[in-house]
Each structure stands twice: as structure tokens, then as C-alpha cells.
Amino acid sequence: MNGSRTFTMIKPDAVEKGVGGAILKQIQESGFKIIALKQTKLSLEQAQKFYFIHRERPFYNDLCSFMSSGPIIPAILEKENAVEDFRKLIGATNPANAEAGTIRKNYAESIDKNAIHGSDSDENAQIEGNFFFTEVERF
Ligand code: GDP
């Protein structure tokens, strides 16, 4: 039986530091199968669209300009209980509060430059995966 799916992006800070491969290794060793993967760069308009859900938040503009500042690595991942287990693997939004061994504890610098995104629900995982990947990019 197939597991459920989640969506992730390795953010510009982590790609710039060259730790994208190390993060993908940790993700795979934690039992997630990579269904789709690429390196790309968002325009400001694309970042605004992706994060539309956060448009009322005070950090919306900073978030969108950061997320369009450099290359990112989006991916669709599969595992039983994918959304919840992946949120555990990445750790708290602010790396200062993240548990030891989590991706944000290992690689994030700050609450804004926090290395990685993980969907917060099955519904958003599907919407976010569809934002980046067509049918023929998923295996
Ligand atoms: P997540 O689900 O753990 O990624 O956290 P949220 O959904 O609350 O926030 C989305 C993203 O916005 C976070 O991953 C951060 O990159 C960014 N963010 C959250 N809080 C702040 C903040 O106070 N300032 C800035 N600049 N960015 C923030």
C-alpha cells in the first residue's frame, strides 16, 4: 500500500550553503521516498502566490523576498503518515526551539532562514506539490 504524501522545499539559505544533498540524505534515511525532485528559483510573484495563505502575516513580504532570493529544491515525499512525521523531522519553525537531530536544528540559522519547508496538512501538501510538479515529473 502506498503511504501518504507531503511536500517540501529546501530553502535558499540551505541551498546556498551547499547542504541540500545532506538534507536529502537525512530525509531518505528517515524513511521518506522521493516521488518528485528538482532545483529551481521562484520569481517574487511566484513566491507571493505560493505563500498567499500567509498574506496577512507581518513577515509576508520578507518571506516572499527571501524565498525568491536564490535557488530552492522542492520535492514530493512519500511515507506512511508523511505530513506529521515530516513536521517532526524538520523541527520547530524557530531553530532555537527545534529538538536535537531535526533538520532545522542541524542546518537552520534563524526563524526566517530556517532551511526547509514542510506542508502542514494533506490538503496543502497536494496543493503545494501541484504548484511545482506536473504528472510526468512524479515517479
Ligand atoms: P512553518 O510551517 O514551520 O514553516 O512555519 P509558519 O507556517 O508559521 O511560517 C512559514 C514560514 O515563514 C517559516 O518557515 C519562516 O520561513 C517564515 N517565518 C515565520 N515566522 C517568521 C518571522 O517572524 N519573521 C520572518 N521573517 N519569517 C518568518
JSON list of C-alpha atoms and ligand atoms in Angstrom, two decimals:
[
{"chain": "A", "resi": 1, "resn": "MET", "atom": "CA", "xyz": [0.00, 0.00, 0.00]},
{"chain": "A", "resi": 2, "resn": "ASN", "atom": "CA", "xyz": [1.25, 3.47, -0.84]},
{"chain": "A", "resi": 3, "resn": "GLY", "atom": "CA", "xyz": [1.97, 5.82, 2.05]},
{"chain": "A", "resi": 4, "resn": "SER", "atom": "CA", "xyz": [0.68, 9.37, 2.22]},
{"chain": "A", "resi": 5, "resn": "ARG", "atom": "CA", "xyz": [2.49, 12.27, 0.66]},
{"chain": "A", "resi": 6, "resn": "THR", "atom": "CA", "xyz": [3.93, 15.57, 1.77]},
{"chain": "A", "resi": 7, "resn": "PHE", "atom": "CA", "xyz": [5.68, 18.43, 0.05]},
{"chain": "A", "resi": 8, "resn": "THR", "atom": "CA", "xyz": [8.99, 20.06, 0.99]},
{"chain": "A", "resi": 9, "resn": "MET", "atom": "CA", "xyz": [11.30, 22.79, -0.24]},
{"chain": "A", "resi": 10, "resn": "ILE", "atom": "CA", "xyz": [14.92, 23.16, 0.77]},
{"chain": "A", "resi": 11, "resn": "LYS", "atom": "CA", "xyz": [15.12, 26.94, 1.14]},
{"chain": "A", "resi": 12, "resn": "PRO", "atom": "CA", "xyz": [17.65, 29.38, -0.40]},
{"chain": "A", "resi": 13, "resn": "ASP", "atom": "CA", "xyz": [19.83, 29.60, 2.75]},
{"chain": "A", "resi": 14, "resn": "ALA", "atom": "CA", "xyz": [20.44, 25.83, 2.79]},
{"chain": "A", "resi": 15, "resn": "VAL", "atom": "CA", "xyz": [20.95, 25.54, -0.98]},
{"chain": "A", "resi": 16, "resn": "GLU", "atom": "CA", "xyz": [23.44, 28.44, -0.84]},
{"chain": "A", "resi": 17, "resn": "LYS", "atom": "CA", "xyz": [25.38, 26.73, 1.97]},
{"chain": "A", "resi": 18, "resn": "GLY", "atom": "CA", "xyz": [25.62, 23.54, -0.11]},
{"chain": "A", "resi": 19, "resn": "VAL", "atom": "CA", "xyz": [23.76, 21.34, 2.38]},
{"chain": "A", "resi": 20, "resn": "GLY", "atom": "CA", "xyz": [20.92, 20.34, 0.03]},
{"chain": "A", "resi": 21, "resn": "GLY", "atom": "CA", "xyz": [22.45, 16.90, -0.53]},
{"chain": "A", "resi": 22, "resn": "ALA", "atom": "CA", "xyz": [22.99, 16.31, 3.19]},
{"chain": "A", "resi": 23, "resn": "ILE", "atom": "CA", "xyz": [19.36, 17.28, 3.90]},
{"chain": "A", "resi": 24, "resn": "LEU", "atom": "CA", "xyz": [18.05, 14.95, 1.17]},
{"chain": "A", "resi": 25, "resn": "LYS", "atom": "CA", "xyz": [20.19, 12.16, 2.65]},
{"chain": "A", "resi": 26, "resn": "GLN", "atom": "CA", "xyz": [18.66, 12.72, 6.10]},
{"chain": "A", "resi": 27, "resn": "ILE", "atom": "CA", "xyz": [15.17, 12.75, 4.55]},
{"chain": "A", "resi": 28, "resn": "GLN", "atom": "CA", "xyz": [15.76, 9.44, 2.72]},
{"chain": "A", "resi": 29, "resn": "GLU", "atom": "CA", "xyz": [17.39, 7.81, 5.75]},
{"chain": "A", "resi": 30, "resn": "SER", "atom": "CA", "xyz": [14.30, 8.79, 7.76]},
{"chain": "A", "resi": 31, "resn": "GLY", "atom": "CA", "xyz": [12.16, 6.59, 5.52]},
{"chain": "A", "resi": 32, "resn": "PHE", "atom": "CA", "xyz": [10.77, 9.08, 3.01]},
{"chain": "A", "resi": 33, "resn": "LYS", "atom": "CA", "xyz": [10.70, 8.08, -0.66]},
{"chain": "A", "resi": 34, "resn": "ILE", "atom": "CA", "xyz": [11.37, 10.85, -3.19]},
{"chain": "A", "resi": 35, "resn": "ILE", "atom": "CA", "xyz": [8.47, 10.96, -5.68]},
{"chain": "A", "resi": 36, "resn": "ALA", "atom": "CA", "xyz": [9.49, 14.22, -7.42]},
{"chain": "A", "resi": 37, "resn": "LEU", "atom": "CA", "xyz": [12.56, 16.48, -7.14]},
{"chain": "A", "resi": 38, "resn": "LYS", "atom": "CA", "xyz": [14.13, 19.49, -8.90]},
{"chain": "A", "resi": 39, "resn": "GLN", "atom": "CA", "xyz": [16.21, 22.60, -8.35]},
{"chain": "A", "resi": 40, "resn": "THR", "atom": "CA", "xyz": [14.55, 25.83, -9.44]},
{"chain": "A", "resi": 41, "resn": "LYS", "atom": "CA", "xyz": [14.18, 29.50, -8.48]},
{"chain": "A", "resi": 42, "resn": "LEU", "atom": "CA", "xyz": [10.95, 31.36, -7.71]},
{"chain": "A", "resi": 43, "resn": "SER", "atom": "CA", "xyz": [10.21, 34.85, -9.01]},
{"chain": "A", "resi": 44, "resn": "LEU", "atom": "CA", "xyz": [8.85, 37.27, -6.40]},
{"chain": "A", "resi": 45, "resn": "GLU", "atom": "CA", "xyz": [5.38, 36.87, -7.95]},
{"chain": "A", "resi": 46, "resn": "GLN", "atom": "CA", "xyz": [5.58, 33.06, -7.75]},
{"chain": "A", "resi": 47, "resn": "ALA", "atom": "CA", "xyz": [6.68, 33.23, -4.08]},
{"chain": "A", "resi": 48, "resn": "GLN", "atom": "CA", "xyz": [3.77, 35.58, -3.33]},
{"chain": "A", "resi": 49, "resn": "LYS", "atom": "CA", "xyz": [1.39, 33.09, -4.94]},
{"chain": "A", "resi": 50, "resn": "PHE", "atom": "CA", "xyz": [2.87, 30.09, -3.10]},
{"chain": "A", "resi": 51, "resn": "TYR", "atom": "CA", "xyz": [2.64, 31.87, 0.29]},
{"chain": "A", "resi": 52, "resn": "PHE", "atom": "CA", "xyz": [-0.73, 33.57, -0.41]},
{"chain": "A", "resi": 53, "resn": "ILE", "atom": "CA", "xyz": [-2.11, 31.79, 2.67]},
{"chain": "A", "resi": 54, "resn": "HIS", "atom": "CA", "xyz": [0.27, 33.92, 4.81]},
{"chain": "A", "resi": 55, "resn": "ARG", "atom": "CA", "xyz": [-0.57, 37.26, 3.10]},
{"chain": "A", "resi": 56, "resn": "GLU", "atom": "CA", "xyz": [-1.90, 38.84, 6.33]},
{"chain": "A", "resi": 57, "resn": "ARG", "atom": "CA", "xyz": [1.16, 37.87, 8.39]},
{"chain": "A", "resi": 58, "resn": "PRO", "atom": "CA", "xyz": [3.60, 40.68, 9.28]},
{"chain": "A", "resi": 59, "resn": "PHE", "atom": "CA", "xyz": [6.52, 38.75, 7.77]},
{"chain": "A", "resi": 60, "resn": "TYR", "atom": "CA", "xyz": [4.82, 38.04, 4.40]},
{"chain": "A", "resi": 61, "resn": "ASN", "atom": "CA", "xyz": [6.94, 40.49, 2.36]},
{"chain": "A", "resi": 62, "resn": "ASP", "atom": "CA", "xyz": [10.21, 39.39, 3.99]},
{"chain": "A", "resi": 63, "resn": "LEU", "atom": "CA", "xyz": [9.28, 35.74, 3.50]},
{"chain": "A", "resi": 64, "resn": "CYS", "atom": "CA", "xyz": [8.48, 36.19, -0.21]},
{"chain": "A", "resi": 65, "resn": "SER", "atom": "CA", "xyz": [11.61, 38.20, -0.94]},
{"chain": "A", "resi": 66, "resn": "PHE", "atom": "CA", "xyz": [13.77, 35.63, 0.90]},
{"chain": "A", "resi": 67, "resn": "MET", "atom": "CA", "xyz": [12.14, 32.67, -0.87]},
{"chain": "A", "resi": 68, "resn": "SER", "atom": "CA", "xyz": [12.77, 34.28, -4.26]},
{"chain": "A", "resi": 69, "resn": "SER", "atom": "CA", "xyz": [16.37, 35.30, -3.42]},
{"chain": "A", "resi": 70, "resn": "GLY", "atom": "CA", "xyz": [18.07, 32.13, -4.68]},
{"chain": "A", "resi": 71, "resn": "PRO", "atom": "CA", "xyz": [17.59, 28.56, -5.86]},
{"chain": "A", "resi": 72, "resn": "ILE", "atom": "CA", "xyz": [15.39, 26.14, -3.93]},
{"chain": "A", "resi": 73, "resn": "ILE", "atom": "CA", "xyz": [14.94, 22.37, -4.07]},
{"chain": "A", "resi": 74, "resn": "PRO", "atom": "CA", "xyz": [11.25, 21.39, -4.00]},
{"chain": "A", "resi": 75, "resn": "ALA", "atom": "CA", "xyz": [10.25, 17.73, -3.60]},
{"chain": "A", "resi": 76, "resn": "ILE", "atom": "CA", "xyz": [7.24, 15.48, -3.11]},
{"chain": "A", "resi": 77, "resn": "LEU", "atom": "CA", "xyz": [7.83, 12.79, -0.48]},
{"chain": "A", "resi": 78, "resn": "GLU", "atom": "CA", "xyz": [6.00, 9.59, 0.38]},
{"chain": "A", "resi": 79, "resn": "LYS", "atom": "CA", "xyz": [5.78, 7.69, 3.66]},
{"chain": "A", "resi": 80, "resn": "GLU", "atom": "CA", "xyz": [3.05, 6.46, 5.94]},
{"chain": "A", "resi": 81, "resn": "ASN", "atom": "CA", "xyz": [1.80, 9.45, 7.99]},
{"chain": "A", "resi": 82, "resn": "ALA", "atom": "CA", "xyz": [4.01, 11.69, 5.80]},
{"chain": "A", "resi": 83, "resn": "VAL", "atom": "CA", "xyz": [2.80, 15.18, 6.81]},
{"chain": "A", "resi": 84, "resn": "GLU", "atom": "CA", "xyz": [3.03, 14.66, 10.56]},
{"chain": "A", "resi": 85, "resn": "ASP", "atom": "CA", "xyz": [6.24, 12.61, 10.51]},
{"chain": "A", "resi": 86, "resn": "PHE", "atom": "CA", "xyz": [7.96, 15.13, 8.23]},
{"chain": "A", "resi": 87, "resn": "ARG", "atom": "CA", "xyz": [6.99, 18.06, 10.50]},
{"chain": "A", "resi": 88, "resn": "LYS", "atom": "CA", "xyz": [8.65, 16.12, 13.34]},
{"chain": "A", "resi": 89, "resn": "LEU", "atom": "CA", "xyz": [11.75, 15.51, 11.23]},
{"chain": "A", "resi": 90, "resn": "ILE", "atom": "CA", "xyz": [12.19, 19.21, 10.33]},
{"chain": "A", "resi": 91, "resn": "GLY", "atom": "CA", "xyz": [11.55, 20.54, 13.86]},
{"chain": "A", "resi": 92, "resn": "ALA", "atom": "CA", "xyz": [10.16, 23.83, 15.18]},
{"chain": "A", "resi": 93, "resn": "THR", "atom": "CA", "xyz": [9.87, 26.91, 12.92]},
{"chain": "A", "resi": 94, "resn": "ASN", "atom": "CA", "xyz": [12.45, 28.71, 15.06]},
{"chain": "A", "resi": 95, "resn": "PRO", "atom": "CA", "xyz": [15.62, 26.54, 15.09]},
{"chain": "A", "resi": 96, "resn": "ALA", "atom": "CA", "xyz": [16.38, 27.81, 18.59]},
{"chain": "A", "resi": 97, "resn": "ASN", "atom": "CA", "xyz": [13.33, 25.78, 19.72]},
{"chain": "A", "resi": 98, "resn": "ALA", "atom": "CA", "xyz": [13.95, 22.77, 17.47]},
{"chain": "A", "resi": 99, "resn": "GLU", "atom": "CA", "xyz": [14.83, 19.40, 19.01]},
{"chain": "A", "resi": 100, "resn": "ALA", "atom": "CA", "xyz": [18.32, 17.96, 18.61]},
{"chain": "A", "resi": 101, "resn": "GLY", "atom": "CA", "xyz": [18.74, 15.94, 15.43]},
{"chain": "A", "resi": 102, "resn": "THR", "atom": "CA", "xyz": [15.99, 17.73, 13.49]},
{"chain": "A", "resi": 103, "resn": "ILE", "atom": "CA", "xyz": [16.81, 19.25, 10.11]},
{"chain": "A", "resi": 104, "resn": "ARG", "atom": "CA", "xyz": [16.24, 22.80, 11.34]},
{"chain": "A", "resi": 105, "resn": "LYS", "atom": "CA", "xyz": [18.42, 22.19, 14.42]},
{"chain": "A", "resi": 106, "resn": "ASN", "atom": "CA", "xyz": [21.14, 20.80, 12.17]},
{"chain": "A", "resi": 107, "resn": "TYR", "atom": "CA", "xyz": [21.01, 23.34, 9.33]},
{"chain": "A", "resi": 108, "resn": "ALA", "atom": "CA", "xyz": [18.83, 26.42, 10.03]},
{"chain": "A", "resi": 109, "resn": "GLU", "atom": "CA", "xyz": [20.18, 29.80, 11.07]},
{"chain": "A", "resi": 110, "resn": "SER", "atom": "CA", "xyz": [17.09, 31.69, 12.26]},
{"chain": "A", "resi": 111, "resn": "ILE", "atom": "CA", "xyz": [13.28, 31.76, 12.21]},
{"chain": "A", "resi": 112, "resn": "ASP", "atom": "CA", "xyz": [13.26, 33.26, 8.71]},
{"chain": "A", "resi": 113, "resn": "LYS", "atom": "CA", "xyz": [16.29, 31.45, 7.25]},
{"chain": "A", "resi": 114, "resn": "ASN", "atom": "CA", "xyz": [15.11, 28.12, 8.54]},
{"chain": "A", "resi": 115, "resn": "ALA", "atom": "CA", "xyz": [16.46, 25.78, 5.85]},
{"chain": "A", "resi": 116, "resn": "ILE", "atom": "CA", "xyz": [13.32, 23.83, 4.92]},
{"chain": "A", "resi": 117, "resn": "HIS", "atom": "CA", "xyz": [9.56, 23.90, 4.41]},
{"chain": "A", "resi": 118, "resn": "GLY", "atom": "CA", "xyz": [7.13, 21.09, 5.24]},
{"chain": "A", "resi": 119, "resn": "SER", "atom": "CA", "xyz": [3.41, 21.08, 4.41]},
{"chain": "A", "resi": 120, "resn": "ASP", "atom": "CA", "xyz": [1.08, 21.40, 7.39]},
{"chain": "A", "resi": 121, "resn": "SER", "atom": "CA", "xyz": [-1.81, 19.26, 6.07]},
{"chain": "A", "resi": 122, "resn": "ASP", "atom": "CA", "xyz": [-2.60, 16.61, 3.43]},
{"chain": "A", "resi": 123, "resn": "GLU", "atom": "CA", "xyz": [-4.65, 19.19, 1.53]},
{"chain": "A", "resi": 124, "resn": "ASN", "atom": "CA", "xyz": [-1.82, 21.75, 1.44]},
{"chain": "A", "resi": 125, "resn": "ALA", "atom": "CA", "xyz": [0.69, 19.02, 0.53]},
{"chain": "A", "resi": 126, "resn": "GLN", "atom": "CA", "xyz": [-1.34, 18.31, -2.59]},
{"chain": "A", "resi": 127, "resn": "ILE", "atom": "CA", "xyz": [-1.79, 21.99, -3.50]},
{"chain": "A", "resi": 128, "resn": "GLU", "atom": "CA", "xyz": [1.92, 22.74, -2.95]},
{"chain": "A", "resi": 129, "resn": "GLY", "atom": "CA", "xyz": [3.10, 19.67, -4.88]},
{"chain": "A", "resi": 130, "resn": "ASN", "atom": "CA", "xyz": [0.85, 20.65, -7.78]},
{"chain": "A", "resi": 131, "resn": "PHE", "atom": "CA", "xyz": [2.37, 24.14, -7.75]},
{"chain": "A", "resi": 132, "resn": "PHE", "atom": "CA", "xyz": [5.78, 22.75, -8.74]},
{"chain": "A", "resi": 133, "resn": "PHE", "atom": "CA", "xyz": [5.33, 19.36, -10.43]},
{"chain": "A", "resi": 134, "resn": "THR", "atom": "CA", "xyz": [3.36, 18.03, -13.39]},
{"chain": "A", "resi": 135, "resn": "GLU", "atom": "CA", "xyz": [2.19, 14.41, -13.67]},
{"chain": "A", "resi": 136, "resn": "VAL", "atom": "CA", "xyz": [5.19, 13.40, -15.81]},
{"chain": "A", "resi": 137, "resn": "GLU", "atom": "CA", "xyz": [7.63, 14.67, -13.14]},
{"chain": "A", "resi": 138, "resn": "ARG", "atom": "CA", "xyz": [6.33, 12.23, -10.48]},
{"chain": "A", "resi": 139, "resn": "PHE", "atom": "CA", "xyz": [7.52, 8.63, -10.09]},
{"chain": "B", "resi": 1, "resn": "GDP", "atom": "P1", "xyz": [6.42, 26.54, 9.33]},
{"chain": "B", "resi": 1, "resn": "GDP", "atom": "O1", "xyz": [5.13, 25.85, 8.98]},
{"chain": "B", "resi": 1, "resn": "GDP", "atom": "O2", "xyz": [7.17, 25.89, 10.48]},
{"chain": "B", "resi": 1, "resn": "GDP", "atom": "O3", "xyz": [7.32, 26.76, 8.14]},
{"chain": "B", "resi": 1, "resn": "GDP", "atom": "O4", "xyz": [6.04, 28.00, 9.89]},
{"chain": "B", "resi": 1, "resn": "GDP", "atom": "P2", "xyz": [4.90, 29.05, 9.52]},
{"chain": "B", "resi": 1, "resn": "GDP", "atom": "O5", "xyz": [3.85, 28.44, 8.64]},
{"chain": "B", "resi": 1, "resn": "GDP", "atom": "O6", "xyz": [4.45, 29.67, 10.80]},
{"chain": "B", "resi": 1, "resn": "GDP", "atom": "O7", "xyz": [5.70, 30.18, 8.72]},
{"chain": "B", "resi": 1, "resn": "GDP", "atom": "C1", "xyz": [6.05, 29.98, 7.37]},
{"chain": "B", "resi": 1, "resn": "GDP", "atom": "C2", "xyz": [7.47, 30.47, 7.18]},
{"chain": "B", "resi": 1, "resn": "GDP", "atom": "O8", "xyz": [7.50, 31.88, 7.39]},
{"chain": "B", "resi": 1, "resn": "GDP", "atom": "C3", "xyz": [8.51, 29.94, 8.16]},
{"chain": "B", "resi": 1, "resn": "GDP", "atom": "O9", "xyz": [9.02, 28.70, 7.80]},
{"chain": "B", "resi": 1, "resn": "GDP", "atom": "C4", "xyz": [9.58, 31.01, 8.13]},
{"chain": "B", "resi": 1, "resn": "GDP", "atom": "O10", "xyz": [10.43, 30.85, 6.98]},
{"chain": "B", "resi": 1, "resn": "GDP", "atom": "C5", "xyz": [8.76, 32.27, 7.92]},
{"chain": "B", "resi": 1, "resn": "GDP", "atom": "N1", "xyz": [8.54, 32.95, 9.21]},
{"chain": "B", "resi": 1, "resn": "GDP", "atom": "C6", "xyz": [7.83, 32.54, 10.27]},
{"chain": "B", "resi": 1, "resn": "GDP", "atom": "N2", "xyz": [7.87, 33.43, 11.26]},
{"chain": "B", "resi": 1, "resn": "GDP", "atom": "C7", "xyz": [8.65, 34.46, 10.80]},
{"chain": "B", "resi": 1, "resn": "GDP", "atom": "C8", "xyz": [9.05, 35.71, 11.35]},
{"chain": "B", "resi": 1, "resn": "GDP", "atom": "O11", "xyz": [8.72, 36.05, 12.49]},
{"chain": "B", "resi": 1, "resn": "GDP", "atom": "N3", "xyz": [9.82, 36.51, 10.54]},
{"chain": "B", "resi": 1, "resn": "GDP", "atom": "C9", "xyz": [10.19, 36.15, 9.28]},
{"chain": "B", "resi": 1, "resn": "GDP", "atom": "N4", "xyz": [10.94, 36.98, 8.53]},
{"chain": "B", "resi": 1, "resn": "GDP", "atom": "N5", "xyz": [9.82, 34.98, 8.73]},
{"chain": "B", "resi": 1, "resn": "GDP", "atom": "C10", "xyz": [9.07, 34.15, 9.48]}
]
